[in-house]
């Protein structure tokens, strides 16, 4: 396990790109592109910038306590075990039927445009349809981004008194 | 070749979430904790997209779209907070930032 935060950030970039590959496998092409642009691009550049700015490598040499390490590992492993067993109890019987659902969704003409054809157009129609679209949440999110931008500028400004 | 099914994707999502949770619990550097938090958000995204794909319904992808947007805003604000905290205290170790403890 590397203790250098820059190495951790690089591995996180690799993970983000792999997750984007999973999105491609799931026919979510637009989300795959957004994942690479936003996470592997913007967010990780921000992380690396802050790591370099704060010079974290100096303070990264502190030792982890063995007790907290083992207890954390055990509790997370137990949580994952519970998740996995509940998943098997729920979905082992449904594996065939879920495949059937996906196959049915791809074979039905109306759903074909949703699932198989490159999903950007379908996602845009879903997002902006006037009947049950997501126009109001979209606008709220744009306001949220504006507020976040102003907040970041205020937070990172040098205090001048 | 085995075709990947919904339970495979959910298993990957659970594994990613567990790794992120382990990072949050074990690591003491606030930047690393923040990166692990991002990993947990992405695990939820994988689960949502898989559910959306195997139910033939695009609502999950719309949800992921909003999650990515909110996560980007959250990252920028959180990192600005960390930089402001570092200016005051000159540290990124959570053990040294315990002044808000009861």
Coordinates of C-alpha atoms in Angstrom, one line a residue:
Chain A
X1 CA 0.0 0.0 0.0
X2 CA 1.6 3.2 -1.1
X3 CA 1.4 6.1 1.3
X4 CA 2.0 8.8 -1.2
X5 CA -1.2 10.8 -1.9
X6 CA -0.2 11.5 -5.6
X7 CA 0.0 7.7 -6.2
X8 CA -3.4 7.3 -4.6
X9 CA -4.8 10.0 -6.9
X10 CA -3.3 8.3 -10.0
X11 CA -4.9 5.0 -9.0
X12 CA -8.2 6.8 -8.5
X13 CA -7.9 8.1 -12.0
X14 CA -7.4 4.5 -13.3
X15 CA -10.5 3.4 -11.3
X16 CA -12.6 6.3 -12.8
X17 CA -11.6 5.3 -16.3
X18 CA -12.4 1.7 -15.6
X19 CA -15.8 2.7 -14.2
X20 CA -16.4 4.6 -17.5
X21 CA -15.6 1.4 -19.3
X22 CA -18.3 -0.3 -17.2
X23 CA -20.7 2.4 -18.3
X24 CA -19.9 1.7 -22.0
X25 CA -20.6 -2.0 -21.3
X26 CA -23.9 -1.0 -19.9
X27 CA -24.8 1.1 -23.0
X28 CA -24.6 4.4 -21.1
X29 CA -22.3 6.1 -23.6
X30 CA -23.1 9.6 -22.6
X31 CA -22.5 8.9 -18.9
X32 CA -19.2 7.2 -19.8
X33 CA -18.0 10.4 -21.6
X34 CA -19.2 12.6 -18.7
X35 CA -17.5 10.3 -16.3
X36 CA -14.1 10.7 -18.1
X37 CA -14.6 14.5 -18.6
X38 CA -15.8 15.3 -15.0
X39 CA -14.0 12.8 -12.8
X40 CA -10.9 11.7 -14.6
X41 CA -10.5 15.3 -15.9
X42 CA -11.8 18.0 -13.7
X43 CA -12.1 16.5 -10.3
X44 CA -8.8 14.6 -10.3
X45 CA -7.0 17.7 -11.6
X46 CA -8.5 19.6 -8.7
X47 CA -7.4 16.9 -6.3
X48 CA -3.8 16.8 -7.7
X49 CA -3.7 20.6 -7.5
X50 CA -4.6 20.6 -3.9
X51 CA -2.2 17.8 -3.0
X52 CA 0.7 19.6 -4.6
X53 CA -0.5 22.9 -3.1
X54 CA -0.6 21.6 0.5
X55 CA 2.6 19.5 0.1
X56 CA 1.0 16.5 1.8
X57 CA 3.9 14.2 1.3
X58 CA 5.8 15.6 4.2
X59 CA 3.1 14.7 6.7
X60 CA 2.2 11.3 5.1
X61 CA 4.7 9.3 7.1
X62 CA 2.7 8.8 10.2
X63 CA 2.1 5.2 11.2
X64 CA -1.3 3.6 11.1
X65 CA -2.4 2.0 14.3
X66 CA -2.6 -1.8 13.9
X67 CA -5.8 -2.0 16.1
X68 CA -7.8 0.5 14.1
X69 CA -6.5 -1.0 10.9
X70 CA -7.7 -4.6 11.7
X71 CA -11.0 -3.4 13.2
X72 CA -11.8 -1.3 10.2
X73 CA -10.8 -4.1 7.8
X74 CA -12.9 -6.7 9.8
X75 CA -16.0 -4.4 10.0
X76 CA -15.9 -3.5 6.3
X77 CA -15.3 -7.2 5.3
X78 CA -18.4 -8.2 7.5
X79 CA -20.5 -5.5 5.8
X80 CA -19.4 -6.7 2.4
X81 CA -20.2 -10.3 3.4
X82 CA -23.8 -9.2 4.4
X83 CA -24.2 -7.4 1.1
X84 CA -22.9 -10.3 -0.9
X85 CA -25.1 -12.9 0.8
X86 CA -28.2 -10.7 0.5
X87 CA -27.4 -10.2 -3.1
X88 CA -27.1 -13.9 -3.7
X89 CA -30.4 -14.6 -1.8
X90 CA -32.2 -12.0 -4.0
X91 CA -30.7 -12.3 -7.4
X92 CA -29.5 -15.8 -8.0
X93 CA -32.9 -17.0 -9.0
X94 CA -33.6 -13.8 -10.9
X95 CA -30.5 -13.9 -13.1
X96 CA -32.3 -15.6 -16.0
X97 CA -35.4 -13.4 -15.7
X98 CA -33.3 -10.2 -15.6
X99 CA -31.6 -11.3 -18.7
X100 CA -35.0 -11.9 -20.2
X101 CA -36.0 -8.3 -19.2
X102 CA -33.0 -6.9 -20.9
X103 CA -33.6 -9.0 -24.0
X104 CA -37.2 -8.0 -24.0
X105 CA -36.3 -4.4 -23.6
X106 CA -34.0 -4.6 -26.6
X107 CA -36.4 -6.5 -28.7
X108 CA -39.4 -4.2 -28.1
X109 CA -39.4 -1.5 -30.8
X110 CA -40.1 1.4 -28.6
X111 CA -37.6 0.6 -25.9
X112 CA -34.9 -0.2 -28.6
X113 CA -34.3 3.5 -29.1
X114 CA -33.9 3.8 -25.3
X115 CA -31.5 1.0 -24.6
X116 CA -29.5 0.0 -27.6
X117 CA -29.1 3.1 -29.8
X118 CA -26.4 5.4 -28.5
X119 CA -28.0 6.7 -25.4
X120 CA -27.3 10.4 -25.6
X121 CA -30.4 11.3 -27.6
X122 CA -32.6 9.0 -25.5
X123 CA -31.2 10.5 -22.3
X124 CA -31.8 14.0 -23.5
X125 CA -35.4 13.1 -24.4
X126 CA -35.9 11.6 -21.0
X127 CA -34.2 14.6 -19.3
X128 CA -36.1 17.4 -21.1
X129 CA -39.4 15.8 -21.9
X130 CA -42.2 18.2 -21.0
X131 CA -44.5 15.5 -19.6
X132 CA -42.5 13.9 -16.9
X133 CA -39.0 15.3 -17.5
X134 CA -36.4 16.7 -15.2
X135 CA -36.3 20.3 -16.2
X136 CA -36.9 21.8 -12.8
X137 CA -34.1 19.6 -11.1
X138 CA -31.8 20.5 -14.0
X139 CA -32.3 24.2 -13.3
X140 CA -31.9 23.7 -9.6
X141 CA -28.6 21.9 -10.3
X142 CA -27.4 24.8 -12.4
X143 CA -28.1 27.2 -9.5
X144 CA -26.3 24.7 -7.2
X145 CA -23.2 24.9 -9.4
X146 CA -23.3 28.7 -9.4
X147 CA -23.6 28.8 -5.7
X148 CA -20.8 26.3 -5.3
X149 CA -18.6 28.4 -7.6
X150 CA -19.3 31.6 -5.5
X151 CA -18.7 29.7 -2.3
X152 CA -15.4 28.3 -3.5
X153 CA -14.2 31.8 -4.5
X154 CA -15.2 33.2 -1.1
X155 CA -13.6 30.3 0.8
X156 CA -10.3 30.3 -0.9
X157 CA -9.9 34.1 -1.0
X158 CA -7.2 35.5 1.2
X159 CA -8.6 37.3 4.2
X160 CA -7.9 41.0 3.9
X161 CA -8.6 43.0 7.0
Chain B
X1 CA -18.0 -16.6 -22.3
X2 CA -20.3 -15.7 -19.4
X3 CA -22.5 -12.7 -20.1
X4 CA -22.3 -10.3 -17.2
X5 CA -25.5 -10.1 -15.4
X6 CA -27.1 -7.6 -12.9
X7 CA -25.7 -9.4 -9.9
X8 CA -22.1 -9.1 -11.2
X9 CA -22.4 -5.4 -11.6
X10 CA -24.0 -5.1 -8.2
X11 CA -21.1 -7.1 -6.7
X12 CA -18.6 -4.8 -8.3
X13 CA -20.5 -1.8 -7.0
X14 CA -20.5 -3.3 -3.5
X15 CA -16.8 -4.1 -3.6
X16 CA -16.0 -0.5 -4.7
X17 CA -18.2 0.8 -1.9
X18 CA -16.4 -1.4 0.6
X19 CA -13.0 -0.3 -0.5
X20 CA -14.1 3.3 -0.3
X21 CA -15.5 2.8 3.2
X22 CA -12.3 1.1 4.3
X23 CA -10.4 4.1 3.1
X24 CA -12.6 6.4 5.0
X25 CA -12.3 4.4 8.2
X26 CA -8.6 3.5 8.1
X27 CA -6.8 6.4 6.5
X28 CA -6.0 9.5 8.6
X29 CA -5.2 12.0 5.8
X30 CA -8.2 14.2 5.1
X31 CA -7.5 14.3 1.3
X32 CA -7.3 10.5 1.1
X33 CA -10.6 10.3 3.0
X34 CA -12.1 12.7 0.5
X35 CA -10.9 10.5 -2.4
X36 CA -12.4 7.4 -0.8
X37 CA -15.7 9.3 -0.5
X38 CA -15.6 9.9 -4.3
X39 CA -15.1 6.2 -4.8
X40 CA -18.2 5.4 -2.7
X41 CA -20.2 7.9 -4.8
X42 CA -19.0 6.1 -8.0
X43 CA -20.0 2.7 -6.6
X44 CA -23.5 4.0 -6.2
X45 CA -23.4 5.3 -9.8
X46 CA -22.4 1.9 -11.1
X47 CA -25.3 0.2 -9.2
X48 CA -27.8 2.8 -10.6
X49 CA -26.6 2.5 -14.2
X50 CA -26.7 -1.3 -14.0
X51 CA -30.3 -1.2 -12.6
X52 CA -31.3 1.2 -15.3
X53 CA -29.8 -1.1 -18.0
X54 CA -31.3 -4.3 -16.8
X55 CA -34.8 -2.8 -16.2
X56 CA -34.9 -1.1 -19.7
X57 CA -35.6 2.3 -18.0
X58 CA -33.5 5.5 -18.3
X59 CA -34.5 7.0 -14.9
X60 CA -31.4 5.6 -13.3
X61 CA -29.1 7.2 -15.8
X62 CA -30.8 10.6 -15.2
X63 CA -30.2 10.1 -11.5
X64 CA -26.5 9.4 -12.2
X65 CA -26.3 12.5 -14.3
X66 CA -27.5 14.6 -11.4
X67 CA -25.2 12.7 -8.9
X68 CA -22.2 13.5 -11.0
X69 CA -23.1 17.2 -11.2
X70 CA -23.7 17.4 -7.4
X71 CA -20.5 15.5 -6.7
X72 CA -18.5 17.9 -8.8
X73 CA -19.9 20.9 -6.8
X74 CA -19.3 19.0 -3.6
X75 CA -15.7 18.3 -4.5
X76 CA -14.9 21.9 -5.3
X77 CA -16.5 23.2 -2.1
X78 CA -14.8 20.5 0.1
X79 CA -11.4 21.0 -1.4
X80 CA -11.7 24.8 -0.8
X81 CA -12.7 24.0 2.8
X82 CA -9.6 21.8 3.2
X83 CA -7.3 24.5 1.8
X84 CA -8.9 27.0 4.2
X85 CA -8.4 24.6 7.1
X86 CA -4.8 24.0 6.1
X87 CA -4.1 27.7 6.1
X88 CA -5.4 28.0 9.7
X89 CA -3.8 24.8 11.1
X90 CA -1.0 23.7 8.7
X91 CA -2.1 20.1 8.8
X92 CA -4.2 17.6 6.9
X93 CA -4.3 14.8 9.5
X94 CA -7.7 14.3 11.0
X95 CA -6.2 13.5 14.5
X96 CA -4.9 17.1 14.7
X97 CA -8.3 18.6 13.7
X98 CA -10.3 17.4 16.7
X99 CA -11.1 20.8 18.1
X100 CA -14.8 20.4 17.2
X101 CA -15.0 17.2 19.3
X102 CA -17.4 17.4 22.2

